[in-house]
Coordinates of C-alpha atoms in Angstrom, one line a residue:
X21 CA 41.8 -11.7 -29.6
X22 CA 42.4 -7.6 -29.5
X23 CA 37.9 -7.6 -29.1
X24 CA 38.3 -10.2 -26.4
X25 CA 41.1 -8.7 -24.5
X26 CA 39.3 -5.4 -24.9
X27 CA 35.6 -6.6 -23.6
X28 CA 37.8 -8.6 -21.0
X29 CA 39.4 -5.4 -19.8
X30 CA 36.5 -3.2 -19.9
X31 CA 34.3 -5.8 -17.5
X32 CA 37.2 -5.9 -15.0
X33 CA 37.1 -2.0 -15.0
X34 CA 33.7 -1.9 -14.6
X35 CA 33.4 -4.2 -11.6
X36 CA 36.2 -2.5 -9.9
X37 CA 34.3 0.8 -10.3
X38 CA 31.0 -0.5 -9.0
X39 CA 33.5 -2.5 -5.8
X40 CA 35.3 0.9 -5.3
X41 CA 32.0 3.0 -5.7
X42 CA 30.4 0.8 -2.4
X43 CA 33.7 2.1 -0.4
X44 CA 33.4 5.8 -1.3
X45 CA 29.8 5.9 -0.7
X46 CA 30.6 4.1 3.0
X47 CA 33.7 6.3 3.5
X48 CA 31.1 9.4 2.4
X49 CA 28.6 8.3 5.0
X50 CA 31.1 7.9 7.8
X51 CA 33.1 11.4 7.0
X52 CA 29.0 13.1 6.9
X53 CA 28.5 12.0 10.4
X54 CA 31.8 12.6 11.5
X55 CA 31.8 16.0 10.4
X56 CA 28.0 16.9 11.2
X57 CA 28.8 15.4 14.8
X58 CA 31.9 17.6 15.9
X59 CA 29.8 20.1 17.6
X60 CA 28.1 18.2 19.8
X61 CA 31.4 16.0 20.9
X62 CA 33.3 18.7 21.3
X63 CA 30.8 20.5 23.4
X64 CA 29.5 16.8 26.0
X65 CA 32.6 15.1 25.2
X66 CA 32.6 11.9 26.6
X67 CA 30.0 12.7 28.8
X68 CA 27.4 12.7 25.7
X69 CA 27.8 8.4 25.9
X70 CA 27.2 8.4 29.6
X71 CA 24.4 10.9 30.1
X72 CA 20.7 10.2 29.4
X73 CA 19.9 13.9 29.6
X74 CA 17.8 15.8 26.7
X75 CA 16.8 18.8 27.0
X76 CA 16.5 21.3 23.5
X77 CA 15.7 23.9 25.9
X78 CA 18.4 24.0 28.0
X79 CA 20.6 22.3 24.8
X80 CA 21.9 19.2 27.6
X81 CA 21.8 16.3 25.9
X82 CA 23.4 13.0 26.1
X83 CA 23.1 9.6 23.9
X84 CA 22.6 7.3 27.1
X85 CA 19.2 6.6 27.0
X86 CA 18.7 6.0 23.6
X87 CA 21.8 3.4 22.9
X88 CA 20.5 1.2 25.9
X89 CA 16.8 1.5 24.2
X90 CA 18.4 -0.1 21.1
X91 CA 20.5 -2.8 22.6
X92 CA 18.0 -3.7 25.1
X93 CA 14.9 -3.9 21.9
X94 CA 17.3 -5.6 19.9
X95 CA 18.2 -8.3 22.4
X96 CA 14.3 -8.9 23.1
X97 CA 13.9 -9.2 19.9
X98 CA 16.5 -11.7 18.9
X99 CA 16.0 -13.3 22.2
X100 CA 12.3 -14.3 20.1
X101 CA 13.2 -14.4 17.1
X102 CA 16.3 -16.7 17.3
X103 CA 14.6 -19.7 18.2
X104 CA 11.3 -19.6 16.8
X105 CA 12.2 -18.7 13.5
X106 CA 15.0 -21.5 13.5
X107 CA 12.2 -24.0 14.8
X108 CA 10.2 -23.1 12.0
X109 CA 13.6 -23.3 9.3
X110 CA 13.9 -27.0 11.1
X111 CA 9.7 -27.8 10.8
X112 CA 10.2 -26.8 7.0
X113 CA 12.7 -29.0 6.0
X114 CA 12.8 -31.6 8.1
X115 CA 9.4 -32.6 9.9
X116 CA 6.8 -30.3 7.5
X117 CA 4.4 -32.3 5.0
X118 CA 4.7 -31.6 1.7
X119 CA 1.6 -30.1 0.9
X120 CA 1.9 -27.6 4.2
X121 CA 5.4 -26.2 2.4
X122 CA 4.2 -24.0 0.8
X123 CA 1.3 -21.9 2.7
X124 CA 4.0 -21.8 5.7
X125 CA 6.8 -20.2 3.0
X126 CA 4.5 -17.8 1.4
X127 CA 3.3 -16.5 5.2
X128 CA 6.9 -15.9 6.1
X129 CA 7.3 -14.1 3.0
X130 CA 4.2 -12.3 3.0
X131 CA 5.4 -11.0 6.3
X132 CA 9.0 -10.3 5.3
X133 CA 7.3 -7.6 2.7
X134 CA 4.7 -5.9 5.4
X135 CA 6.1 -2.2 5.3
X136 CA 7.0 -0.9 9.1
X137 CA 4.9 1.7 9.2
X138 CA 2.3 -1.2 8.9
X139 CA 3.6 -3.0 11.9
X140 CA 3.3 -0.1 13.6
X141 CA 0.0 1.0 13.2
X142 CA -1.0 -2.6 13.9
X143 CA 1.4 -2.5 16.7
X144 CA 0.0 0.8 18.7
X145 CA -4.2 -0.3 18.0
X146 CA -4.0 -4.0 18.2
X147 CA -1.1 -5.1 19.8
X148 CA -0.3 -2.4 22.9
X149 CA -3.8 -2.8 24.2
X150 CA -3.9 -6.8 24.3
X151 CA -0.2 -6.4 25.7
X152 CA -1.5 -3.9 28.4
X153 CA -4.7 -5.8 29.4
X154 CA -3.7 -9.4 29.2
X155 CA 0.1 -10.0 29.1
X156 CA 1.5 -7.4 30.7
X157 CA -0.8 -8.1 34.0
X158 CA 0.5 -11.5 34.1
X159 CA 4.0 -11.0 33.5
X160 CA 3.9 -8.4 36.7
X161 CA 1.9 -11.2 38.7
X162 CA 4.0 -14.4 37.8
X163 CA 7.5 -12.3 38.6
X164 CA 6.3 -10.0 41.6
X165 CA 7.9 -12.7 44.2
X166 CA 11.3 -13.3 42.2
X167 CA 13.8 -10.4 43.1
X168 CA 15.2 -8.8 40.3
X169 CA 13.1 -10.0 38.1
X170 CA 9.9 -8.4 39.9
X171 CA 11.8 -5.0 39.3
X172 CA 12.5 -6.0 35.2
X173 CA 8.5 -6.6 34.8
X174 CA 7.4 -3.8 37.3
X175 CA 4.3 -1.9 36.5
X176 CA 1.9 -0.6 35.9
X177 CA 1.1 -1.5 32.8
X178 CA 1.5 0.8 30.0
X179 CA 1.2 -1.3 27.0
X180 CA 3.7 0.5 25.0
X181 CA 7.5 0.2 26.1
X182 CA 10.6 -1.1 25.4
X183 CA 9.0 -4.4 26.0
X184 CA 6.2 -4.0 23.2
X185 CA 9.1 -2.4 20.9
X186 CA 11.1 -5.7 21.4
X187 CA 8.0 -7.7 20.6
X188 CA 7.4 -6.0 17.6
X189 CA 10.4 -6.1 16.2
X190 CA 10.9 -9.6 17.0
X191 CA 7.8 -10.0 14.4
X192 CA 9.7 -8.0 11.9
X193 CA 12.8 -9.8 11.8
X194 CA 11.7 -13.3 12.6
X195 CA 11.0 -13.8 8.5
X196 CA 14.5 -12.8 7.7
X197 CA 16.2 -15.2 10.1
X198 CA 13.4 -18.3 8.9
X199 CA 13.9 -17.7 5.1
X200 CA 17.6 -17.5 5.1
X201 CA 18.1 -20.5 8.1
X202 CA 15.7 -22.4 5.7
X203 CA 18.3 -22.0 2.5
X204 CA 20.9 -23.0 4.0
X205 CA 19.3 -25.7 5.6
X206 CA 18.3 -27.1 1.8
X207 CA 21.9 -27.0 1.1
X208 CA 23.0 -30.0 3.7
X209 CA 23.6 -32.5 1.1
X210 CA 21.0 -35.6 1.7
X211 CA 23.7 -38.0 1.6
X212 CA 25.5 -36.9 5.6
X213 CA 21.5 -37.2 6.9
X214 CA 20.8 -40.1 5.6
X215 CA 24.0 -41.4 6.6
X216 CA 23.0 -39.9 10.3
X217 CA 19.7 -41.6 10.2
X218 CA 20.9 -44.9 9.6
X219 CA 23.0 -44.6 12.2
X220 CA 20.2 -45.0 14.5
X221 CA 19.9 -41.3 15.1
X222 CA 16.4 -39.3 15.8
X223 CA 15.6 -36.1 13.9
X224 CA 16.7 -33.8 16.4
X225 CA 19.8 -35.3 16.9
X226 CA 20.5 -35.3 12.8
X227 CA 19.5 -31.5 13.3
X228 CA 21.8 -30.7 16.3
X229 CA 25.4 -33.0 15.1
X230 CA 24.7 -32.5 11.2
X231 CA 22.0 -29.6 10.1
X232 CA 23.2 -26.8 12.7
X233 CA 27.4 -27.4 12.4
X234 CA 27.3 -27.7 8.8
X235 CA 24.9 -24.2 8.1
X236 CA 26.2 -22.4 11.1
X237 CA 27.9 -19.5 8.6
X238 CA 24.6 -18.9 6.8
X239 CA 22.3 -19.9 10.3
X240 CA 24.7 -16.7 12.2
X241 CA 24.3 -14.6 9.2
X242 CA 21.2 -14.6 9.0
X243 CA 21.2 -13.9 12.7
X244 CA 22.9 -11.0 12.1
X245 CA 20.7 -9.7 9.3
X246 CA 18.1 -9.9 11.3
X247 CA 20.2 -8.1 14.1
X248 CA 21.0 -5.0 11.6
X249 CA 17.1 -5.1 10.9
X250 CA 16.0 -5.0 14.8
X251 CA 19.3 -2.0 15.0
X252 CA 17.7 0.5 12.3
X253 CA 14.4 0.1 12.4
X254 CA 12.8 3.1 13.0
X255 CA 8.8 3.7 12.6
X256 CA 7.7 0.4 13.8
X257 CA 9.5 1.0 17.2
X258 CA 8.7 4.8 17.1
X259 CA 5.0 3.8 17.3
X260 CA 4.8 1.4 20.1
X261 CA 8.7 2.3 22.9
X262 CA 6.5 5.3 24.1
X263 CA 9.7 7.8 22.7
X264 CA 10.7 8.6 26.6
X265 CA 14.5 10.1 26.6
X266 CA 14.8 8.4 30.2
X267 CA 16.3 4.6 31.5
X268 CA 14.0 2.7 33.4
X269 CA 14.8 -0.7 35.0
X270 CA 11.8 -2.2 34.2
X271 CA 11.4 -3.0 30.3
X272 CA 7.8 -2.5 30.2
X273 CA 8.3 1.2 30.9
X274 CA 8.3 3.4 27.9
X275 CA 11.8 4.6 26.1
X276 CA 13.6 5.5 22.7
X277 CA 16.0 3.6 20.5
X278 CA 18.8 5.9 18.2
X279 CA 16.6 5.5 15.1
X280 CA 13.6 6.9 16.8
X281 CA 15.1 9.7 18.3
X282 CA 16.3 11.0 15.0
X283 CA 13.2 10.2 13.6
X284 CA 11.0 12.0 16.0
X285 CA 13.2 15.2 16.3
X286 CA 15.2 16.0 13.5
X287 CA 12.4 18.1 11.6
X288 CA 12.2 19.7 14.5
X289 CA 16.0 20.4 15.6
X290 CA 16.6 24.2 16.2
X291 CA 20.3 25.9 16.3
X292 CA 23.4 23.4 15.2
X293 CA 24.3 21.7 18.7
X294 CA 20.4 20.2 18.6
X295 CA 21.2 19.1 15.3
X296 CA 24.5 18.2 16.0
X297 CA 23.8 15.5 18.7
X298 CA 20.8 14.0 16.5
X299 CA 23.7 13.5 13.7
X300 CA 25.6 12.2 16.5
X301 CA 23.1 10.1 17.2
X302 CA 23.7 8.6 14.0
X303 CA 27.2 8.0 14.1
X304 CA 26.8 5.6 17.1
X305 CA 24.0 3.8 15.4
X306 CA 26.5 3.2 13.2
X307 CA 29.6 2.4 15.1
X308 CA 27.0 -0.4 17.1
X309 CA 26.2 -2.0 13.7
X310 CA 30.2 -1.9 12.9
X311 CA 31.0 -3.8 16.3
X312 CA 28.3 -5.9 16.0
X313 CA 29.4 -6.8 12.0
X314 CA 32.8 -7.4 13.6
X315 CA 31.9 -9.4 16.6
X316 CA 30.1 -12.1 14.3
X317 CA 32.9 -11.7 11.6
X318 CA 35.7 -12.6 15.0
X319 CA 33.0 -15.5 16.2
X320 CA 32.9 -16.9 12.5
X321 CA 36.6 -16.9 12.4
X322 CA 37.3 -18.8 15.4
X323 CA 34.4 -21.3 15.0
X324 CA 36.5 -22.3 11.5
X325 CA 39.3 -22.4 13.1
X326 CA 37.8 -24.9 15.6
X327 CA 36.5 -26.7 13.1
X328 CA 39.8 -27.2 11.5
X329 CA 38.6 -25.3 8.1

C-alpha cells in the first residue's frame, strides 16, 4: 500500500508539474513581450494602435495598418471557410457513399499537412495570376454599380492583396474546421437521427434541429482553431497580401497582417524602438487571440445556459 501511495503520489506531482509548467511558459511569453514592448508604448503611446504610420527612417511607426490586415484576412477567410468546410463535415457523414469516404478524408488531411511556405509559393505563381486575370476582373465588373461595394472590389487588379491573403488562408484552415466538424459529427448517437427521421424529417432538417445543436461546442471549436490558424499565419500570407504598411478600402489592394510584419522586418530592425514596436507588434497579436479565445469561451457559456445545461 506504501508502493501504491507512493507511485500515486509521484503521478499527481508530475502532472501538476507538467499543468503548472504550460502557465509559466505562457506567463514567460506574456512578461517577454511586455517587457521587449515598453519602449515603443512609452514612446507612441496610444497613438501606436491608431496610427498606420511606418517609417524606420524617421522611427514613426504605428500598429494600425497591420491589426486591420489581420482581422480583415481572417474574417475572409472564415467567411469561406465556415461554410464550405461544414458542408463537406455534413456530405461526409450524412449524404457521402461509402466508398467516396475515404479519398475525400485523406484530401482534407493531405491538405491539413501542406507546409505554408508551400501554399505560398503556390499561392504567389499559380494562384495571384488566375486571381488577377480572371476573378478579380469580374468581381470589379459585377460590383462597379453597387455603392459601397464598388469601392470594397475597386481596382485595378493587382492579384496579390488582402483579398488573395484571405483566400489563401481560407485554403489553409478549411481542413482544420472539416476534420474536427466531422468528429464531432460521428459522435451524435444514431439513435436521436433515427428518431428525427422517422419523424418524417428530411436530411437537412435532422442536420439543422439534431447534428448542429448537439456538436455546437466541438463545431465553434473548431471554428476557433481554425480562427487561431488564419491569426498567426505568417509565410503563406507574407507571399501573396503584397506587405504594404498602408489601409486601403478596397480589399483587393495590397497590405500586411501582424505576423507578416514581424516576419518581413525583424532581421532587419536597427536601434531598440524599431525593434521595440515589432515586439509590440507581437503582443497585440497576442492580446487579439486572447479576446478572441474569450469571446467564444463567453458565447459557449451563454449558449449552455440557453440550453438549460
Amino acid at each position: 500500500m506504501r508502493r501504491f501511495k507512493a507511485g500515486d503520489a509521484t503521478f499527481r506531482g508530475l502532472t501538476l508539474g507538467a499543468a503548472l509548467l504550460v502557465l509559466l511558459l505562457l506567463g514567460g511569453v506574456i512578461l517577454s513581450l511586455i517587457h521587449g514592448s515598453i519602449p515603443a508604448l512609452s514612446t507612441f503611446g496610444f497613438g501606436f494602435l491608431a496610427s498606420q504610420s511606418w517609417n524606420p527612417v524617421t522611427e514613426k511607426f504605428g500598429a494600425l495598418a497591420p491589426i486591420y490586415g489581420t482581422i480583415v484576412t481572417s474574417f475572409i477567410a472564415l467567411l469561406i471557410a465556415v461554410p464550405v468546410g461544414i458542408g463537406i463535415a455534413i456530405f461526409l457523414t450524412e449524404l457521402c457513399p461509402p466508398w467516396l469516404k475515404r479519398p475525400i478524408g485523406v484530401a482534407i488531411e493531405l491538405l491539413a499537412g501542406i507546409p505554408s511556405i508551400i501554399y505560398g509559393i503556390w499561392g504567389l505563381f499559380v494562384f495571384a495570376p488566375f486571381f488577377q486575370t480572371t476573378i478579380q476582373p469580374f468581381l470589379i465588373d459585377v460590383f462597379a454599380p453597387i455603392p459601397v461595394l464598388n469601392s470594397l472590389f475597386a481596382g485595378p487588379p493587382y492579384g496579390i492583396g488582402v483579398l488573395t491573403a484571405g483566400f489563401i488562408l481560407a485554403i489553409m484552415v478549411l481542413p482544420f474546421i472539416t476534420s474536427i466538424t466531422r468528429d464531432v459529427f460521428d459522435t451524435v448517437p444514431p439513435v436521436l437521427k433515427e428518431a428525427t427521421y422517422g419523424l418524417g424529417c428530411t436530411t437537412s432538417e435532422v442536420v439543422r434541429k439534431v447534428v448542429l445543436p448537439y456538436t455546437r461546442v466541438g463545431v465553434i471549436g473548431g471554428v476557433m482553431l481554425g480562427l487561431g490558424r488564419a491569426l498567426g499565419e505568417t509565410m503563406a500570407v507574407t507571399f501573396v497580401i503584397g506587405n504594404a504598411h498602408k489601409i486601403s478600402a478596397s480589399i483587393m489592394a495590397p497590405g500586411t497582417t501582424i505576423s507578416a510584419s514581424i516576419a518581413n522586418e525583424f532581421t532587419e530592425a536597427v536601434g531598440d524602438l524599431y525593434t521595440s514596436s515589432l515586439i509590440a507588434l507581437g503582443l497585440i497579436l497576442f492580446v487579439i487571440t486572447f479576446i478572441v479565445l474569450a469571446a467564444a469561451r463567453l458565447l459557449l457559456m451563454r449558449m449552455n445556459v440557453k440550453a438549460g445545461n
